[in-house]
Amino acid sequence: MKIAASSDAQTVAEQRPNRLSQTIQRFAAFSGLIILCIFFSVASPHFLTTNNLLTVALQTSIIAIVAIGQTFVIIKAGIDLSVGSIVAISGVVAAQMMSMDVPIAIAIIIGIGIGMVCGFINGVVVAWGKIPPFISTLGMMGIARGAAFVITDGIPVSGLPQEFGFIGRAELFGVIPFPVVIMTIIALVMGFVLKKSRFGRNVYAIGSNEEAAYLSGIKVNRTKIWVYTVSGMMCGIAGIILTSRLVSAQPSAGTLYELDAIAAVVIGGASLMGGVGTVLGTIIGAFIMGVLRNGLNLLNVSPFWQQIAIGAVVILAVYIDNFRKK
């Protein structure tokens, strides 16, 4: 009995650091966001205004949607460098369809479908071709971007129906930008999928230990394909919203979105080694970047210094993750 009691006490003692680590990880990103908001509120009288906060939410919404798809990929212990190019090709294809008098709804479905096809190809190459995700998605980044320029001949697609602008420019109750509403709905749905569905549990299992997941009966290759398809779908949705906001499609759209998406996921507490991460953390990470950019703009800080600041934040987030693991 004494041995059993001692064993139980030791188990509880071992669990305490893990629980503390999980608690720190869960609230570190949110605490960082609050600290940034307080700092910029003091530094600039224009930061804590309704219009500015809505502007931050609007500017962050597209990156957040892309980052939600990237979250699934990183939790699976992969990476997707093609997200920015897929955003561009999705918007370009949808715009081209509308310029050919295709109904708006069908053009939107085709645009999102193109994103899913690109993601599906990424998944097939990674899962069945056994090519590292870094290389395969880097190749797709070039293919999708090149295709966007080929389709448009390097010229933005304009003259789109004004009704199409509703998605990116409308406001719920005349206050909340519609892209923010779409981002919120997607975050809730994908957060539920990641945490409560069998597919989500499989993603975590593969990211934690792919071999163990395979031995436990999980269809690893099929799950990988679905993960990249989800990422492509999120990029397709983001491409439609971005095109709607501009009421034109730019073949250069989405440039460096892959870096912003990865940064949002990592800052939000996900591990590049896989098996760790949440959609809520990613949303917080995206808003940290959005608040940081907006606040530095209000303080008239050069965009070049802003890139340096964001890069430093990403390195710090990865360092904290490594320190937590140790």
Coordinates of C-alpha atoms in Angstrom, one line a residue:
M1 CA 0.0 0.0 0.0
K2 CA 2.8 2.4 0.8
I3 CA 4.5 1.6 -2.5
A4 CA 1.3 2.3 -4.4
A5 CA 0.7 5.5 -2.5
S6 CA 4.3 6.6 -3.2
S7 CA 3.8 5.8 -6.9
D8 CA 0.6 7.8 -7.1
A9 CA 2.3 10.8 -5.4
Q10 CA 5.2 10.5 -7.8
T11 CA 2.8 10.4 -10.8
V12 CA 1.0 13.5 -9.6
A13 CA 4.3 15.3 -9.0
E14 CA 5.4 14.5 -12.6
Q15 CA 2.1 15.7 -14.0
R16 CA 2.3 19.1 -12.3
P17 CA 5.1 20.5 -14.5
N18 CA 3.2 19.3 -17.6
R19 CA 0.0 21.0 -16.5
L20 CA 2.0 24.2 -15.7
S21 CA 3.6 24.0 -19.1
Q22 CA 0.3 23.6 -20.9
T23 CA -1.2 26.5 -19.0
I24 CA 1.7 28.7 -19.8
Q25 CA 1.5 27.8 -23.5
R26 CA -2.3 28.4 -23.6
F27 CA -2.1 31.9 -22.1
A28 CA 1.3 33.1 -23.2
A29 CA 0.1 34.2 -26.7
F30 CA -3.1 35.8 -25.3
S31 CA -1.0 37.6 -22.6
G32 CA 1.3 38.9 -25.3
L33 CA -1.6 40.2 -27.3
I34 CA -3.0 42.1 -24.3
I35 CA 0.5 43.6 -23.5
L36 CA 0.8 44.8 -27.1
C37 CA -2.6 46.4 -27.0
I38 CA -1.9 48.1 -23.7
F39 CA 1.5 49.4 -25.0
F40 CA 0.1 50.8 -28.3
S41 CA -2.9 52.3 -26.5
V42 CA -0.5 54.3 -24.3
A43 CA 1.9 55.1 -27.2
S44 CA -0.8 56.2 -29.6
P45 CA -4.2 57.9 -28.9
H46 CA -5.5 56.5 -32.2
F47 CA -5.0 52.8 -31.5
L48 CA -7.8 52.1 -29.1
T49 CA -10.6 53.5 -31.3
T50 CA -13.5 51.5 -32.8
N51 CA -12.5 52.3 -36.4
N52 CA -8.9 51.3 -35.8
L53 CA -9.7 48.1 -34.0
L54 CA -12.1 47.1 -36.8
T55 CA -9.4 47.9 -39.3
V56 CA -7.0 45.6 -37.5
A57 CA -9.6 42.8 -37.5
L58 CA -10.3 43.4 -41.3
Q59 CA -6.7 43.4 -42.2
T60 CA -6.0 40.3 -40.1
S61 CA -9.0 38.2 -41.3
I62 CA -7.5 37.0 -44.6
I63 CA -4.2 35.9 -43.1
A64 CA -6.0 34.3 -40.2
I65 CA -8.1 32.1 -42.6
V66 CA -4.9 31.1 -44.5
A67 CA -3.2 30.4 -41.1
I68 CA -6.1 28.1 -40.0
G69 CA -5.3 25.8 -42.9
Q70 CA -1.6 26.0 -42.1
T71 CA -2.4 25.0 -38.5
F72 CA -3.6 21.6 -39.7
V73 CA -0.5 21.2 -41.8
I74 CA 1.9 22.1 -39.0
I75 CA 0.1 20.0 -36.4
K76 CA 0.6 17.1 -38.8
A77 CA 4.3 17.9 -38.7
G78 CA 4.3 19.4 -42.2
I79 CA 4.6 22.8 -43.8
D80 CA 2.9 24.5 -46.8
L81 CA 4.9 27.1 -48.6
S82 CA 2.4 27.4 -51.5
V83 CA -0.4 29.1 -49.6
G84 CA 0.2 32.6 -51.0
S85 CA 0.4 31.4 -54.6
I86 CA -2.8 29.4 -54.1
V87 CA -4.5 32.5 -52.8
A88 CA -3.5 34.3 -56.0
I89 CA -4.5 31.5 -58.5
S90 CA -7.9 31.0 -56.7
G91 CA -8.7 34.7 -57.0
V92 CA -7.5 35.0 -60.6
V93 CA -9.5 31.9 -61.7
A94 CA -12.7 33.2 -60.0
A95 CA -12.2 36.6 -61.5
Q96 CA -11.6 35.2 -65.0
M97 CA -14.8 33.2 -64.7
M98 CA -16.8 36.3 -63.8
S99 CA -15.3 38.3 -66.6
M100 CA -16.7 35.5 -68.9
D101 CA -20.2 36.2 -67.5
V102 CA -20.2 33.0 -65.4
P103 CA -22.6 33.5 -62.4
I104 CA -20.9 34.8 -59.3
A105 CA -21.8 31.8 -57.1
I106 CA -20.4 29.3 -59.6
A107 CA -17.2 31.4 -60.1
I108 CA -16.7 31.5 -56.3
I109 CA -17.1 27.7 -56.1
I110 CA -14.6 27.2 -59.0
G111 CA -12.1 29.5 -57.3
I112 CA -12.3 27.6 -54.0
G113 CA -12.2 24.3 -55.9
I114 CA -9.0 25.4 -57.6
G115 CA -7.5 26.0 -54.2
M116 CA -8.6 22.5 -53.0
V117 CA -7.1 20.9 -56.2
C118 CA -3.8 22.6 -55.5
G119 CA -3.9 21.4 -51.9
F120 CA -4.9 17.9 -53.0
I121 CA -1.9 17.7 -55.4
N122 CA 0.3 18.8 -52.5
G123 CA -1.1 16.1 -50.3
V124 CA -0.7 13.4 -53.0
V125 CA 2.9 14.4 -53.7
V126 CA 3.8 14.4 -50.0
A127 CA 1.9 11.2 -49.1
W128 CA 2.3 9.0 -52.1
G129 CA 5.4 10.6 -53.7
K130 CA 7.2 10.7 -50.4
I131 CA 8.7 14.1 -51.3
P132 CA 9.4 16.3 -48.3
P133 CA 6.7 18.9 -47.7
F134 CA 9.2 21.8 -48.0
I135 CA 10.2 20.7 -51.5
S136 CA 6.8 19.7 -52.8
T137 CA 5.0 22.8 -51.6
L138 CA 7.8 25.0 -52.8
G139 CA 7.3 23.5 -56.2
M140 CA 3.6 24.2 -56.0
M141 CA 4.3 27.8 -55.0
G142 CA 6.1 28.3 -58.3
I143 CA 3.5 26.4 -60.3
A144 CA 0.5 28.2 -58.9
R145 CA 2.2 31.7 -59.1
G146 CA 3.3 31.1 -62.6
A147 CA -0.1 29.9 -63.6
A148 CA -1.7 33.0 -62.2
F149 CA 0.6 35.2 -64.3
V150 CA 0.0 33.0 -67.4
I151 CA -3.8 33.2 -67.1
T152 CA -3.7 37.0 -66.6
D153 CA -0.7 37.7 -68.9
G154 CA 0.6 39.6 -65.9
I155 CA -2.3 42.1 -66.0
P156 CA -4.8 42.4 -63.1
V157 CA -8.3 41.2 -63.9
S158 CA -10.7 44.1 -63.3
G159 CA -14.2 45.1 -64.3
L160 CA -15.8 42.5 -61.9
P161 CA -19.5 42.7 -60.9
Q162 CA -20.1 45.2 -58.1
E163 CA -22.3 42.6 -56.4
F164 CA -19.2 40.5 -55.9
G165 CA -17.7 43.2 -53.7
F166 CA -20.3 42.3 -51.0
I167 CA -18.2 39.5 -49.6
G168 CA -15.2 41.7 -48.9
R169 CA -16.8 45.1 -48.3
A170 CA -20.1 44.5 -46.6
E171 CA -20.6 45.0 -42.9
L172 CA -22.8 43.0 -40.5
F173 CA -25.2 45.4 -38.7
G174 CA -23.3 48.2 -40.5
V175 CA -20.4 47.8 -38.1
I176 CA -18.5 44.4 -38.3
P177 CA -16.7 43.8 -41.7
F178 CA -18.1 40.7 -43.4
P179 CA -14.6 39.1 -43.8
V180 CA -14.3 39.2 -40.0
V181 CA -17.6 37.3 -39.7
I182 CA -16.4 34.7 -42.2
M183 CA -13.2 34.3 -40.3
T184 CA -15.0 33.8 -37.0
I185 CA -17.4 31.2 -38.5
I186 CA -14.4 29.3 -40.1
A187 CA -12.5 29.4 -36.9
L188 CA -15.3 28.0 -34.9
V189 CA -16.0 25.2 -37.4
M190 CA -12.4 24.2 -38.0
G191 CA -11.6 24.4 -34.3
F192 CA -14.5 22.0 -33.6
V193 CA -13.2 19.7 -36.4
L194 CA -9.6 19.8 -35.0
K195 CA -10.6 19.1 -31.4
K196 CA -13.7 16.9 -31.6
S197 CA -13.7 14.9 -34.8
R198 CA -11.9 11.7 -35.6
F199 CA -10.0 13.5 -38.4
G200 CA -8.7 16.1 -36.0
R201 CA -7.5 13.4 -33.6
N202 CA -5.8 11.6 -36.4
V203 CA -4.0 14.8 -37.4
Y204 CA -2.7 15.2 -33.8
A205 CA -1.7 11.5 -33.7
I206 CA 0.3 11.7 -37.0
G207 CA 2.0 14.8 -35.9
S208 CA 3.0 13.3 -32.5
N209 CA 4.3 10.0 -33.9
E210 CA 3.5 9.0 -37.5
E211 CA 4.7 5.4 -37.1
A212 CA 2.6 4.8 -34.0
A213 CA -0.4 6.4 -35.7
Y214 CA 0.1 4.0 -38.7
L215 CA 0.4 1.0 -36.3
S216 CA -2.8 2.0 -34.5
G217 CA -4.8 1.8 -37.7
I218 CA -4.9 5.4 -38.8
K219 CA -4.9 5.9 -42.6
V220 CA -1.8 8.2 -42.6
N221 CA -1.6 8.9 -46.3
R222 CA -5.3 9.6 -46.7
T223 CA -5.2 12.0 -43.7
K224 CA -2.2 13.8 -45.1
I225 CA -4.0 14.4 -48.4
W226 CA -7.0 15.7 -46.6
V227 CA -4.9 18.0 -44.4
Y228 CA -3.3 19.7 -47.5
T229 CA -6.7 19.8 -49.2
V230 CA -8.1 21.7 -46.2
S231 CA -5.2 24.1 -46.4
G232 CA -5.9 24.6 -50.1
M233 CA -9.6 25.2 -49.4
M234 CA -8.7 27.9 -46.8
C235 CA -6.5 29.6 -49.3
G236 CA -9.3 29.5 -51.9
I237 CA -11.7 31.2 -49.5
A238 CA -9.0 33.8 -48.6
G239 CA -8.4 34.4 -52.3
I240 CA -12.1 35.0 -53.0
I241 CA -12.3 37.5 -50.1
L242 CA -9.2 39.3 -51.1
T243 CA -10.4 39.6 -54.7
S244 CA -13.8 40.8 -53.5
R245 CA -12.2 43.5 -51.3
L246 CA -10.2 44.8 -54.3
V247 CA -13.0 44.1 -56.9
S248 CA -10.1 42.9 -59.0
A249 CA -7.7 39.9 -59.1
Q250 CA -3.9 40.5 -58.9
P251 CA -1.6 37.7 -60.0
S252 CA 0.9 38.9 -57.5
A253 CA -1.6 38.7 -54.6
G254 CA -0.7 36.7 -51.5
T255 CA 3.0 37.4 -51.7
L256 CA 4.7 36.4 -48.5
Y257 CA 1.4 35.1 -47.1
E258 CA 3.2 31.8 -46.4
L259 CA 5.6 33.5 -44.0
D260 CA 2.7 35.3 -42.2
A261 CA 0.7 32.2 -41.9
I262 CA 3.5 30.1 -40.5
A263 CA 4.4 32.9 -38.1
A264 CA 0.8 33.2 -36.9
V265 CA 0.6 29.4 -36.2
V266 CA 4.0 29.4 -34.4
I267 CA 3.3 32.5 -32.3
G268 CA -0.1 30.9 -31.4
G269 CA 1.7 28.1 -29.7
A270 CA 2.0 25.4 -32.3
S271 CA 5.1 23.3 -32.6
L272 CA 7.0 22.9 -35.9
M273 CA 7.7 19.4 -34.8
G274 CA 4.0 18.6 -34.9
G275 CA 1.4 17.3 -32.5
V276 CA 0.8 20.6 -30.8
G277 CA -1.4 23.6 -31.8
T278 CA -5.0 25.0 -31.8
V279 CA -7.1 27.1 -34.1
L280 CA -7.7 29.6 -31.2
G281 CA -3.9 30.0 -30.7
T282 CA -3.5 30.6 -34.4
I283 CA -6.2 33.3 -34.4
I284 CA -4.4 35.0 -31.5
G285 CA -1.1 34.7 -33.3
A286 CA -2.5 36.3 -36.4
F287 CA -3.9 39.2 -34.3
I288 CA -0.6 39.7 -32.6
M289 CA 1.0 40.2 -36.0
G290 CA -1.9 42.5 -37.0
V291 CA -1.8 44.6 -33.9
L292 CA 2.0 44.8 -34.1
R293 CA 1.9 46.0 -37.7
N294 CA -1.0 48.5 -37.1
G295 CA 0.6 49.9 -33.9
L296 CA 4.0 50.4 -35.6
N297 CA 2.2 52.1 -38.5
L298 CA 0.5 54.5 -36.1
L299 CA 4.0 55.2 -34.6
N300 CA 5.3 55.9 -38.1
V301 CA 7.8 53.1 -37.9
S302 CA 9.3 52.1 -41.3
P303 CA 7.9 49.0 -42.9
F304 CA 11.4 47.6 -43.1
W305 CA 11.7 47.8 -39.3
Q306 CA 8.3 46.2 -39.0
Q307 CA 9.6 43.1 -40.9
I308 CA 12.5 43.0 -38.5
A309 CA 10.2 43.1 -35.5
I310 CA 7.9 40.4 -36.8
G311 CA 10.9 38.2 -37.6
A312 CA 12.2 38.7 -34.1
V313 CA 8.8 37.7 -32.6
V314 CA 8.7 34.5 -34.7
I315 CA 12.2 33.5 -33.5
L316 CA 11.2 34.3 -29.9
A317 CA 8.1 32.1 -30.3
V318 CA 10.1 29.2 -31.6
Y319 CA 12.7 29.6 -28.8
I320 CA 9.9 29.6 -26.2
D321 CA 8.5 26.4 -27.7
N322 CA 11.9 24.7 -27.6
F323 CA 12.5 25.8 -24.0
R324 CA 9.0 24.5 -23.0
K325 CA 9.8 21.1 -24.5
K326 CA 13.2 20.9 -22.6

